[in-house]
Amino acid sequence: MSWEYSRRVKYYETDRMGVVHHSNYLRLIEDARMEWLRDNLICYNELEKLGVIIPATSAFGNFLNYLRYDDPFRITIKLISFKGVKMRFSYQVINTETNEICYEGESSHFFAKDGDYKPYLSFRREFPELYNKMVSLIEN
Amino acid sequence: MSWEYSRRVKYYETDRMGVVHHSNYLRLIEDARMEWLRDNLICYNELEKLGVIIPATSAFGNFLNYLRYDDPFRITIKLISFKGVKMRFSYQVINTETNEICYEGESSHFFAKDGDYKPYLSFRREFPELYNKMVSLIEN
Amino acid sequence: MSWEYSRRVKYYETDRMGVVHHSNYLRLIEDARMEWLRDNLICYNELEKLGVIIPATSAFGNFLNYLRYDDPFRITIKLISFKGVKMRFSYQVINTETNEICYEGESSHFFAKDGDYKPYLSFRREFPELYNKMVSLIEN
Amino acid sequence: MSWEYSRRVKYYETDRMGVVHHSNYLRLIEDARMEWLRDNLICYNELEKLGVIIPATSAFGNFLNYLRYDDPFRITIKLISFKGVKMRFSYQVINTETNEICYEGESSHFFAKDGDYKPYLSFRREFPELYNKMVSLIEN
């Protein structure tokens, strides 16, 4: 069983259409990504204390079905590539009751030095354990 | 001069990194799209009163530079395709002071019947003026 | 032990000050209120299906300490009054690690007919079980 | 004519009830407060560059009428007290078309040193011009 994040849709995540506002899917997958980091690599908070942040460089996704208030959903997330400081994740947001895929997408990020937002070129050298763990987490 | 939307970054649009949270770019381009609709086709509010909505089917974009609190920005938007009920927009979010492109992306949508969220198959027949105006707004 | 809601602060709930944006406390206490309703009265979703909604009429609170990204917090909530269709809740948002009270406030609401947002005058007659359960939930 | 802030309701500011989510009124009045500061005292951004921030200590308000998507509204704001580093603002959010008051409230804040969030005790001594301007802006 692959790693999953799950919760229910909150009221303020819906818009007047009665469904999750499409912008919020980037927040839902961030929730999933942050918990994935905590469970598999390091709590993002601890990472920031080490002076490392993970900005997003791109995101794309398809809005396939609607999630409404209180719908239970699960998010599957996979690290599909990691090279140097660059990483790419893929996601599926699935309605747990209907098993409908509501969102399917990817996001790209990189390890950056806190403050300058530039690629953390010495990341591998300074944090070999985190680097190697990341490599071991790649799924295809 | 092509159509533009502009304003400044609001405080609550930033996150602890001190920059606009990447999810908010989907909100900024929605602001631009809604104003573009008002100026070029019809106010979205009026459209909903006609029983027509415009759900998003996909969005992708690159986060190229950061916008911080109070940064003035402009958004250029183009309708790059419209066929039947399906439409695609492209966007650039540009820091007005530095002229840096901060976000570059596209979103896909379709005309749907309010309530059932299904493609509004008779849209062209029922709203020929809106349909023809849309066709005339396509930019390549 | 009184009823509690707990989770951690999400990244996008913080602002450039690095703390939870004060507007989000109204969202945190809504999360708590919705879960309180589910556990003690009825899932808000089910209530809406009965044609009943619970608009907010007022809210006030003090921002006493800051919550930062990933801080664990718990929210205590009490129904402190319920008369006819009107209800008042009090809340404390507490940092679980430090036991600091970060937010202390109240909100007022009423049972309304979905669609007209007017007080649901026949609520007690139409939903005696919900009404009586509410009365029994009052804490002083 | 007293100072005013005005714009229209954005789509993502509404919830499934079809009206502005009540938590967003704290964001609308922040928008107004920030523009009021820019026009009357100093741009908040400039203030932060001086090492001064203005955290919120309390907020209360009544939700009197609903604002829906695209409704034009205006916000009147008054500095009703300022002593030392503490300030209190009152607000009215008014639907520009109907002149209905939708929200009426107050918020309290203080000048703090950026980083420590503690009252900026030497504010008056270090920034006499800002201090005196604030005093002159008090309305009763």
Coordinates of C-alpha atoms in Angstrom, one line a residue:
Chain A
M1 CA 0.0 0.0 0.0
S2 CA 1.5 3.3 -1.0
W3 CA 1.6 6.4 1.3
E4 CA -1.7 8.3 1.6
Y5 CA -3.0 11.5 3.2
S6 CA -6.7 11.8 4.0
R7 CA -9.2 14.1 5.5
R8 CA -12.6 15.8 4.7
V9 CA -13.4 18.9 2.8
K10 CA -13.7 22.0 5.0
Y11 CA -16.6 24.4 4.6
Y12 CA -14.4 27.4 3.7
E13 CA -12.7 25.3 1.0
T14 CA -15.9 25.4 -1.1
D15 CA -17.0 28.3 -3.3
R16 CA -20.5 29.4 -4.4
M17 CA -20.5 26.5 -6.9
G18 CA -20.7 24.4 -3.8
V19 CA -17.5 22.5 -4.6
V20 CA -13.8 22.8 -3.6
H21 CA -12.5 25.9 -5.3
H22 CA -10.0 24.7 -7.9
S23 CA -7.1 26.8 -6.4
N24 CA -7.5 24.8 -3.2
Y25 CA -6.3 21.6 -4.8
L26 CA -2.8 23.2 -4.7
R27 CA -3.3 23.5 -1.0
L28 CA -4.6 20.0 -0.5
I29 CA -1.6 18.5 -2.3
E30 CA 0.7 20.8 -0.2
D31 CA -0.9 19.3 2.9
A32 CA -0.2 15.8 1.5
R33 CA 3.3 16.7 0.5
M34 CA 4.1 18.2 3.9
E35 CA 2.9 15.1 5.7
W36 CA 4.7 12.9 3.2
L37 CA 7.9 14.8 4.0
R38 CA 7.3 14.4 7.8
D39 CA 6.7 10.7 7.5
N40 CA 9.4 9.9 4.9
L41 CA 12.2 12.5 5.1
I42 CA 12.0 15.2 7.7
C43 CA 9.4 17.6 9.1
Y44 CA 9.4 20.7 6.8
N45 CA 9.7 22.8 10.0
E46 CA 12.9 21.0 10.9
L47 CA 14.2 21.5 7.4
E48 CA 13.6 25.2 7.6
K49 CA 15.6 25.3 10.8
L50 CA 18.5 23.8 8.8
G51 CA 18.2 26.7 6.5
V52 CA 16.6 24.7 3.7
I53 CA 13.2 25.5 2.0
I54 CA 11.4 23.8 -0.9
P55 CA 9.9 26.4 -3.3
A56 CA 7.5 25.3 -6.0
T57 CA 8.6 25.9 -9.6
S58 CA 5.6 24.5 -11.5
A59 CA 2.3 22.8 -11.0
F60 CA -0.2 21.3 -13.4
G61 CA -3.3 19.3 -13.0
N62 CA -6.7 18.2 -14.2
F63 CA -9.9 18.8 -12.3
L64 CA -11.8 15.7 -13.1
N65 CA -14.6 15.5 -10.6
Y66 CA -16.0 17.8 -7.8
L67 CA -15.4 17.5 -4.1
R68 CA -18.1 19.0 -2.0
Y69 CA -18.3 20.1 1.7
D70 CA -17.5 17.2 4.1
D71 CA -16.6 14.7 1.3
P72 CA -13.9 12.4 2.6
F73 CA -10.9 12.3 0.2
R74 CA -7.5 10.6 0.1
I75 CA -4.4 11.9 -1.7
T76 CA -1.8 9.6 -3.1
I77 CA 1.6 11.2 -3.7
K78 CA 4.7 9.9 -5.4
L79 CA 8.2 11.3 -5.7
I80 CA 8.6 10.6 -9.5
S81 CA 12.0 12.2 -9.9
F82 CA 14.9 13.7 -7.9
K83 CA 18.1 15.0 -9.4
G84 CA 20.6 17.3 -7.6
V85 CA 18.2 19.6 -5.9
K86 CA 15.2 19.3 -8.2
M87 CA 12.2 17.1 -7.4
R88 CA 8.9 16.2 -9.0
F89 CA 5.8 14.8 -7.3
S90 CA 2.7 13.3 -8.8
Y91 CA -0.7 13.3 -7.0
Q92 CA -4.2 11.9 -7.2
V93 CA -7.0 13.3 -5.0
I94 CA -9.6 10.6 -4.7
N95 CA -13.1 10.8 -3.2
T96 CA -13.0 8.1 -0.6
E97 CA -16.7 7.3 -0.9
T98 CA -17.0 7.1 -4.6
N99 CA -13.4 6.3 -5.5
E100 CA -13.7 9.0 -8.2
I101 CA -10.4 10.7 -9.1
C102 CA -11.1 14.4 -8.5
Y103 CA -7.7 15.8 -9.2
E104 CA -4.6 14.4 -10.9
G105 CA -1.5 16.5 -11.2
E106 CA 2.2 17.1 -10.7
S107 CA 4.3 19.7 -9.0
S108 CA 8.0 20.5 -9.3
H109 CA 10.2 21.9 -6.5
F110 CA 13.8 22.4 -5.5
F111 CA 15.9 22.6 -2.3
A112 CA 16.8 26.2 -1.8
K113 CA 18.7 28.2 0.8
D114 CA 16.3 30.0 3.1
G115 CA 16.5 33.7 2.3
D116 CA 17.9 33.6 -1.2
Y117 CA 15.5 31.1 -2.8
K118 CA 18.4 29.9 -5.0
P119 CA 19.1 26.2 -5.7
Y120 CA 21.0 24.8 -2.7
L121 CA 24.0 23.7 -4.7
S122 CA 25.8 22.1 -1.8
F123 CA 22.7 20.3 -0.5
R124 CA 24.1 16.8 -1.3
R125 CA 27.4 17.5 0.4
E126 CA 25.9 19.2 3.4
F127 CA 23.0 16.9 3.9
P128 CA 24.1 13.5 2.5
E129 CA 21.5 11.5 4.6
L130 CA 18.6 13.6 3.4
Y131 CA 19.9 13.4 -0.1
N132 CA 20.3 9.7 -0.1
K133 CA 16.9 9.2 1.6
M134 CA 15.3 11.3 -1.2
V135 CA 17.0 9.1 -3.8
S136 CA 15.6 6.0 -2.1
L137 CA 12.1 7.5 -2.1
I138 CA 11.8 7.8 -5.9
E139 CA 8.9 5.8 -7.3
N140 CA 8.3 5.2 -11.0
Chain B
M1 CA -2.1 47.2 -26.2
S2 CA -3.6 43.9 -25.1
W3 CA -6.1 43.6 -22.2
E4 CA -4.6 43.7 -18.7
Y5 CA -5.7 43.3 -15.1
S6 CA -3.6 45.0 -12.4
R7 CA -3.5 45.5 -8.6
R8 CA -1.2 45.0 -5.7
V9 CA -0.4 41.9 -3.6
K10 CA -2.6 41.7 -0.4
Y11 CA -1.0 40.9 2.9
Y12 CA -3.0 37.6 3.4
E13 CA -1.9 36.4 0.0
T14 CA 1.6 36.0 1.3
D15 CA 2.8 33.0 3.3
R16 CA 5.6 32.7 5.9
M17 CA 8.1 32.6 3.0
G18 CA 7.1 36.3 2.6
V19 CA 5.9 35.7 -0.9
V20 CA 2.5 35.1 -2.6
H21 CA 1.6 31.5 -1.8
H22 CA 1.8 29.6 -5.1
S23 CA -1.9 28.4 -4.8
N24 CA -2.9 32.1 -5.0
Y25 CA -1.7 32.5 -8.6
L26 CA -4.8 30.4 -9.6
R27 CA -6.8 33.1 -7.7
L28 CA -5.0 36.0 -9.3
I29 CA -5.6 34.6 -12.8
E30 CA -9.2 34.0 -11.9
D31 CA -9.5 37.7 -10.9
A32 CA -8.1 38.6 -14.3
R33 CA -10.3 36.1 -16.2
M34 CA -13.4 37.4 -14.5
E35 CA -12.6 41.0 -15.3
W36 CA -11.7 40.0 -18.9
L37 CA -15.1 38.3 -19.2
R38 CA -16.8 41.4 -17.8
D39 CA -15.0 43.7 -20.3
N40 CA -15.1 41.5 -23.3
L41 CA -18.0 39.1 -23.1
I42 CA -20.4 39.3 -20.2
C43 CA -20.2 39.7 -16.4
Y44 CA -19.8 36.2 -14.9
N45 CA -22.7 37.1 -12.6
E46 CA -25.0 37.7 -15.5
L47 CA -23.8 34.5 -17.2
E48 CA -24.8 32.6 -14.0
K49 CA -28.2 34.2 -14.2
L50 CA -28.5 32.7 -17.7
G51 CA -27.8 29.3 -16.1
V52 CA -24.3 29.1 -17.5
I53 CA -21.1 28.5 -15.5
I54 CA -17.5 28.0 -16.5
P55 CA -15.8 25.3 -14.5
A56 CA -12.1 24.8 -14.8
T57 CA -10.9 21.5 -16.2
S58 CA -7.1 22.0 -16.0
A59 CA -4.5 24.5 -15.0
F60 CA -0.7 24.5 -15.3
G61 CA 1.9 27.1 -14.8
N62 CA 5.5 28.0 -13.9
F63 CA 6.4 30.0 -10.8
L64 CA 9.3 32.1 -12.2
N65 CA 9.8 34.9 -9.7
Y66 CA 8.3 35.9 -6.3
L67 CA 5.7 38.5 -5.6
R68 CA 5.9 40.1 -2.1
Y69 CA 3.3 42.0 -0.1
D70 CA 2.2 45.2 -1.8
D71 CA 4.1 44.5 -5.1
P72 CA 2.2 46.0 -8.0
F73 CA 1.5 43.4 -10.7
R74 CA -0.3 43.2 -14.0
I75 CA -1.8 40.1 -15.6
T76 CA -2.0 39.7 -19.3
I77 CA -4.6 37.1 -20.5
K78 CA -5.4 35.7 -23.9
L79 CA -8.1 33.4 -25.1
I80 CA -5.9 31.0 -27.1
S81 CA -8.6 28.6 -28.2
F82 CA -12.4 28.2 -28.2
K83 CA -14.2 25.2 -29.8
G84 CA -17.8 24.3 -29.1
V85 CA -17.9 24.9 -25.3
K86 CA -14.2 24.4 -24.5
M87 CA -11.9 27.3 -24.0
R88 CA -8.2 27.8 -23.1
F89 CA -6.6 30.9 -21.6
S90 CA -3.0 31.8 -21.3
Y91 CA -1.6 34.2 -18.6
Q92 CA 1.4 36.1 -17.6
V93 CA 1.6 37.7 -14.1
I94 CA 4.2 40.4 -14.3
N95 CA 5.7 42.5 -11.5
T96 CA 4.9 46.0 -12.7
E97 CA 8.0 47.6 -11.1
T98 CA 10.6 45.1 -12.2
N99 CA 8.8 43.7 -15.3
E100 CA 9.8 40.3 -14.1
I101 CA 7.4 37.5 -15.2
C102 CA 6.4 35.9 -11.9
Y103 CA 3.9 33.3 -13.2
E104 CA 3.2 32.0 -16.7
G105 CA 0.5 29.5 -17.3
E106 CA -2.7 28.3 -18.9
S107 CA -6.1 27.1 -17.8
S108 CA -8.9 25.2 -19.6
H109 CA -12.6 25.6 -19.0
F110 CA -15.9 24.9 -20.6
F111 CA -19.4 26.4 -20.6
A112 CA -21.6 24.2 -18.4
K113 CA -25.3 24.2 -17.3
D114 CA -25.5 25.5 -13.8
G115 CA -26.4 22.6 -11.5
D116 CA -25.3 19.7 -13.6
Y117 CA -21.7 20.9 -14.5
K118 CA -22.0 19.0 -17.8
P119 CA -20.9 20.6 -21.1
Y120 CA -23.6 23.0 -22.3
L121 CA -24.1 21.3 -25.7
S122 CA -26.7 23.7 -26.9
F123 CA -24.7 26.8 -25.9
R124 CA -24.0 27.9 -29.5
R125 CA -27.7 27.5 -30.4
E126 CA -29.0 29.2 -27.3
F127 CA -26.5 32.0 -27.0
P128 CA -25.3 32.7 -30.6
E129 CA -24.1 36.2 -29.7
L130 CA -22.0 35.1 -26.8
Y131 CA -20.7 32.2 -28.9
N132 CA -19.7 34.4 -31.8
K133 CA -18.2 37.0 -29.5
M134 CA -16.0 34.3 -28.0
V135 CA -14.9 33.2 -31.4
S136 CA -13.9 36.8 -32.2
L137 CA -11.9 37.0 -29.0
I138 CA -9.5 34.2 -29.9
E139 CA -5.9 35.4 -30.0
N140 CA -2.9 33.4 -31.3
Chain C
M1 CA -12.8 16.1 29.9
S2 CA -14.6 18.6 27.6
W3 CA -14.9 18.1 23.8
E4 CA -11.8 19.2 21.8
Y5 CA -10.7 19.6 18.2
S6 CA -7.0 19.3 17.4
R7 CA -4.7 19.5 14.4
R8 CA -1.5 21.3 13.3
V9 CA -1.1 24.7 11.6
K10 CA -0.9 24.3 7.8
Y11 CA 1.7 26.2 5.8
Y12 CA -0.9 28.3 3.8
E13 CA -2.5 29.4 7.0
T14 CA 0.5 31.5 7.9
D15 CA 1.3 35.0 6.5
R16 CA 4.6 36.8 5.9
M17 CA 4.8 37.5 9.7
G18 CA 5.3 33.7 9.9
V19 CA 2.2 33.2 12.1
V20 CA -1.4 32.2 11.5
H21 CA -3.1 35.1 9.8
H22 CA -5.6 36.4 12.3
S23 CA -8.5 35.9 9.9
N24 CA -7.8 32.2 9.9
Y25 CA -8.9 31.9 13.6
L26 CA -12.5 32.2 12.4
R27 CA -11.7 29.3 10.1
L28 CA -10.1 27.2 12.8
I29 CA -13.0 27.7 15.1
E30 CA -15.4 26.8 12.3
D31 CA -13.5 23.6 11.8
A32 CA -14.0 22.9 15.5
R33 CA -17.6 23.9 15.5
M34 CA -18.4 21.7 12.5
E35 CA -16.8 18.7 14.2
W36 CA -18.5 19.5 17.4
L37 CA -21.8 19.5 15.6
R38 CA -21.0 16.1 13.9
D39 CA -20.0 14.5 17.2
N40 CA -22.8 16.0 19.4
L41 CA -25.8 16.9 17.2
I42 CA -25.7 16.2 13.5
C43 CA -23.3 16.4 10.6
Y44 CA -23.7 19.9 9.1
N45 CA -24.0 18.3 5.7
E46 CA -27.0 16.3 6.9
L47 CA -28.5 19.4 8.5
E48 CA -28.3 21.2 5.1
K49 CA -30.1 18.3 3.5
L50 CA -32.9 18.9 6.0
G51 CA -33.0 22.5 4.6
V52 CA -31.4 24.0 7.7
I53 CA -28.2 26.2 7.8
I54 CA -26.4 28.0 10.6
P55 CA -25.3 31.5 9.5
A56 CA -22.9 33.5 11.8
T57 CA -24.3 36.7 13.1
S58 CA -21.3 37.9 15.1
A59 CA -17.8 36.9 16.2
F60 CA -15.3 38.4 18.5
G61 CA -12.0 37.3 19.9
N62 CA -8.6 38.2 21.3
F63 CA -5.4 37.2 19.6
L64 CA -3.2 36.4 22.6
N65 CA -0.3 34.4 21.3
Y66 CA 1.0 33.3 17.9
L67 CA 0.7 30.0 16.2
R68 CA 3.4 29.2 13.7
Y69 CA 3.6 26.6 10.9
D70 CA 3.2 23.0 12.1
D71 CA 2.4 24.1 15.7
P72 CA 0.0 21.5 17.2
F73 CA -3.1 23.2 18.7
R74 CA -6.3 22.1 20.3
I75 CA -9.6 24.0 20.3
T76 CA -12.1 23.8 23.2
I77 CA -15.6 24.8 22.3
K78 CA -18.7 25.3 24.5
L79 CA -22.3 26.0 23.6
I80 CA -22.9 28.7 26.1
S81 CA -26.4 29.7 25.2
F82 CA -29.3 28.4 23.0
K83 CA -32.7 30.1 22.9
G84 CA -35.3 29.4 20.1
V85 CA -33.0 29.4 17.1
K86 CA -30.1 31.5 18.5
M87 CA -26.9 30.0 19.8
R88 CA -23.7 31.2 21.1
F89 CA -20.4 29.4 21.3
S90 CA -17.2 30.2 23.1
Y91 CA -13.7 28.9 22.1
Q92 CA -10.1 28.7 23.2
V93 CA -7.4 27.9 20.7
I94 CA -4.5 26.5 22.7
N95 CA -0.9 25.6 21.6
T96 CA -0.7 22.0 22.6
E97 CA 3.1 22.1 23.2
T98 CA 3.2 25.3 25.3
N99 CA -0.4 25.3 26.6
E100 CA -0.5 29.0 25.7
I101 CA -3.9 30.3 24.8
C102 CA -3.5 31.8 21.3
Y103 CA -7.1 32.8 20.7
E104 CA -10.1 33.2 22.9
G105 CA -13.5 34.2 21.5
E106 CA -17.1 33.7 20.9
S107 CA -19.4 33.4 17.9
S108 CA -23.2 33.8 17.5
H109 CA -25.3 31.9 15.0
F110 CA -28.9 30.9 14.3
F111 CA -30.8 28.1 12.6
A112 CA -32.0 29.4 9.3
K113 CA -34.0 28.1 6.4
D114 CA -31.6 27.3 3.5
G115 CA -32.2 29.8 0.8
D116 CA -33.8 32.6 2.7
Y117 CA -31.3 32.9 5.6
K118 CA -34.2 34.0 7.9
P119 CA -34.6 32.5 11.4
Y120 CA -36.1 29.1 11.1
L121 CA -39.1 30.0 13.4
S122 CA -40.6 26.5 13.3
F123 CA -37.3 24.8 14.0
R124 CA -38.3 23.5 17.5
R125 CA -41.6 22.2 16.1
E126 CA -40.2 20.5 13.0
F127 CA -37.0 19.2 14.6
P128 CA -37.8 18.5 18.3
E129 CA -35.0 16.0 18.7
L130 CA -32.4 18.4 17.4
Y131 CA -33.8 21.2 19.5
N132 CA -33.9 19.2 22.7
K133 CA -30.4 17.8 22.1
M134 CA -29.1 21.4 21.6
V135 CA -30.7 22.4 24.9
S136 CA -29.0 19.5 26.6
L137 CA -25.6 20.6 25.2
I138 CA -25.6 24.0 26.9
E139 CA -22.6 24.4 29.2
N140 CA -22.1 27.3 31.6
Chain D
M1 CA -16.5 62.8 3.1
S2 CA -14.7 60.3 5.2
W3 CA -12.0 57.9 3.8
E4 CA -13.3 54.9 2.0
Y5 CA -12.1 51.7 0.4
S6 CA -14.1 50.0 -2.3
R7 CA -14.0 47.0 -4.7
R8 CA -16.1 44.1 -5.7
V9 CA -16.5 40.6 -4.1
K10 CA -14.2 38.0 -5.7
Y11 CA -15.5 34.6 -6.6
Y12 CA -13.1 32.7 -4.2
E13 CA -14.3 34.9 -1.3
T14 CA -17.7 33.2 -1.4
D15 CA -18.5 29.9 0.1
R16 CA -21.1 27.2 -0.8
M17 CA -23.8 29.4 0.8
G18 CA -23.1 31.7 -2.1
V19 CA -22.1 34.6 0.1
V20 CA -18.8 36.0 1.4
H21 CA -17.4 33.6 4.0
H22 CA -17.6 35.4 7.3
S23 CA -13.9 34.9 8.0
N24 CA -13.2 37.0 4.9
Y25 CA -14.6 40.2 6.5
L26 CA -11.4 40.3 8.5
R27 CA -9.5 40.2 5.2
L28 CA -11.7 42.9 3.6
I29 CA -11.2 45.2 6.6
E30 CA -7.4 44.5 6.5
D31 CA -7.4 45.5 2.8
A32 CA -9.2 48.7 3.9
R33 CA -6.8 49.3 6.8
M34 CA -3.7 48.8 4.7
E35 CA -4.9 51.3 2.1
W36 CA -6.0 53.7 4.9
L37 CA -2.4 53.5 6.3
R38 CA -0.9 54.1 2.8
D39 CA -3.1 57.2 2.2
N40 CA -3.0 58.6 5.7
L41 CA 0.2 57.5 7.5
I42 CA 2.7 55.3 5.6
C43 CA 2.7 52.3 3.4
Y44 CA 2.7 49.2 5.6
N45 CA 5.6 47.9 3.5
E46 CA 7.7 51.0 4.3
L47 CA 6.7 50.6 8.0
E48 CA 8.1 47.1 8.0
K49 CA 11.3 48.3 6.5
L50 CA 11.6 50.6 9.5
G51 CA 11.3 47.5 11.7
V52 CA 7.7 48.2 12.8
I53 CA 4.7 45.9 12.4
I54 CA 1.1 46.2 13.5
P55 CA -0.2 42.9 14.9
A56 CA -3.9 42.5 15.7
T57 CA -4.9 41.9 19.3
S58 CA -8.6 41.6 19.0
A59 CA -11.4 41.9 16.5
F60 CA -15.2 41.8 16.8
G61 CA -18.0 42.4 14.4
N62 CA -21.6 41.7 13.4
F63 CA -22.5 40.0 10.1
L64 CA -25.7 42.0 9.3
N65 CA -26.3 41.3 5.6
Y66 CA -24.8 39.1 2.9
L67 CA -22.4 40.1 0.2
R68 CA -22.5 37.9 -2.9
Y69 CA -20.1 37.4 -5.8
D70 CA -19.4 40.6 -7.7
D71 CA -21.3 42.8 -5.3
P72 CA -19.7 46.2 -5.1
F73 CA -19.0 47.3 -1.6
R74 CA -17.3 50.2 0.2
I75 CA -15.6 50.1 3.6
T76 CA -15.5 53.1 5.9
I77 CA -12.8 53.0 8.5
K78 CA -12.1 55.2 11.5
L79 CA -9.2 55.3 13.9
I80 CA -11.2 55.7 17.1
S81 CA -8.4 55.6 19.6
F82 CA -4.6 55.7 19.7
K83 CA -2.6 55.7 23.0
G84 CA 1.1 55.1 23.2
V85 CA 1.4 52.1 20.8
K86 CA -2.2 50.9 21.0
M87 CA -4.8 51.7 18.3
R88 CA -8.4 50.8 17.7
F89 CA -10.3 51.0 14.3
S90 CA -14.0 50.8 13.6
Y91 CA -15.4 49.6 10.2
Q92 CA -18.5 49.4 8.2
V93 CA -18.7 47.2 5.1
I94 CA -21.6 48.6 3.0
N95 CA -23.1 47.1 -0.2
T96 CA -22.7 50.0 -2.6
E97 CA -25.8 49.1 -4.6
T98 CA -28.2 48.6 -1.8
N99 CA -26.5 50.7 0.9
E100 CA -27.1 47.8 3.3
I101 CA -24.5 47.6 6.1
C102 CA -23.2 44.0 5.7
Y103 CA -20.5 44.1 8.5
E104 CA -19.9 46.4 11.4
G105 CA -16.9 45.9 13.6
E106 CA -13.8 46.9 15.3
S107 CA -10.2 45.7 15.6
S108 CA -7.4 46.5 18.0
H109 CA -3.7 46.6 17.1
F110 CA -0.4 47.9 18.4
F111 CA 3.0 49.0 17.0
A112 CA 5.4 46.2 17.6
K113 CA 9.1 45.7 16.8
D114 CA 9.4 43.3 13.9
G115 CA 10.7 40.0 15.1
D116 CA 9.7 40.2 18.7
Y117 CA 6.1 41.2 18.4
K118 CA 6.4 43.1 21.6
P119 CA 4.9 46.6 22.1
Y120 CA 7.4 49.1 20.5
L121 CA 7.8 51.2 23.7
S122 CA 10.1 53.7 22.1
F123 CA 7.9 54.2 19.1
R124 CA 6.9 57.8 20.0
R125 CA 10.5 58.8 20.6
E126 CA 11.9 57.0 17.5
F127 CA 9.1 58.0 15.1
P128 CA 7.7 61.3 16.4
E129 CA 6.2 62.2 13.0
L130 CA 4.3 59.0 12.6
Y131 CA 3.2 59.2 16.2
N132 CA 1.9 62.7 15.9
K133 CA 0.2 62.0 12.6
M134 CA -1.6 59.0 14.2
V135 CA -2.8 61.3 17.0
S136 CA -4.1 63.8 14.4
L137 CA -6.0 61.0 12.6
I138 CA -8.2 60.0 15.6
E139 CA -11.9 60.4 14.8
N140 CA -14.7 60.2 17.4

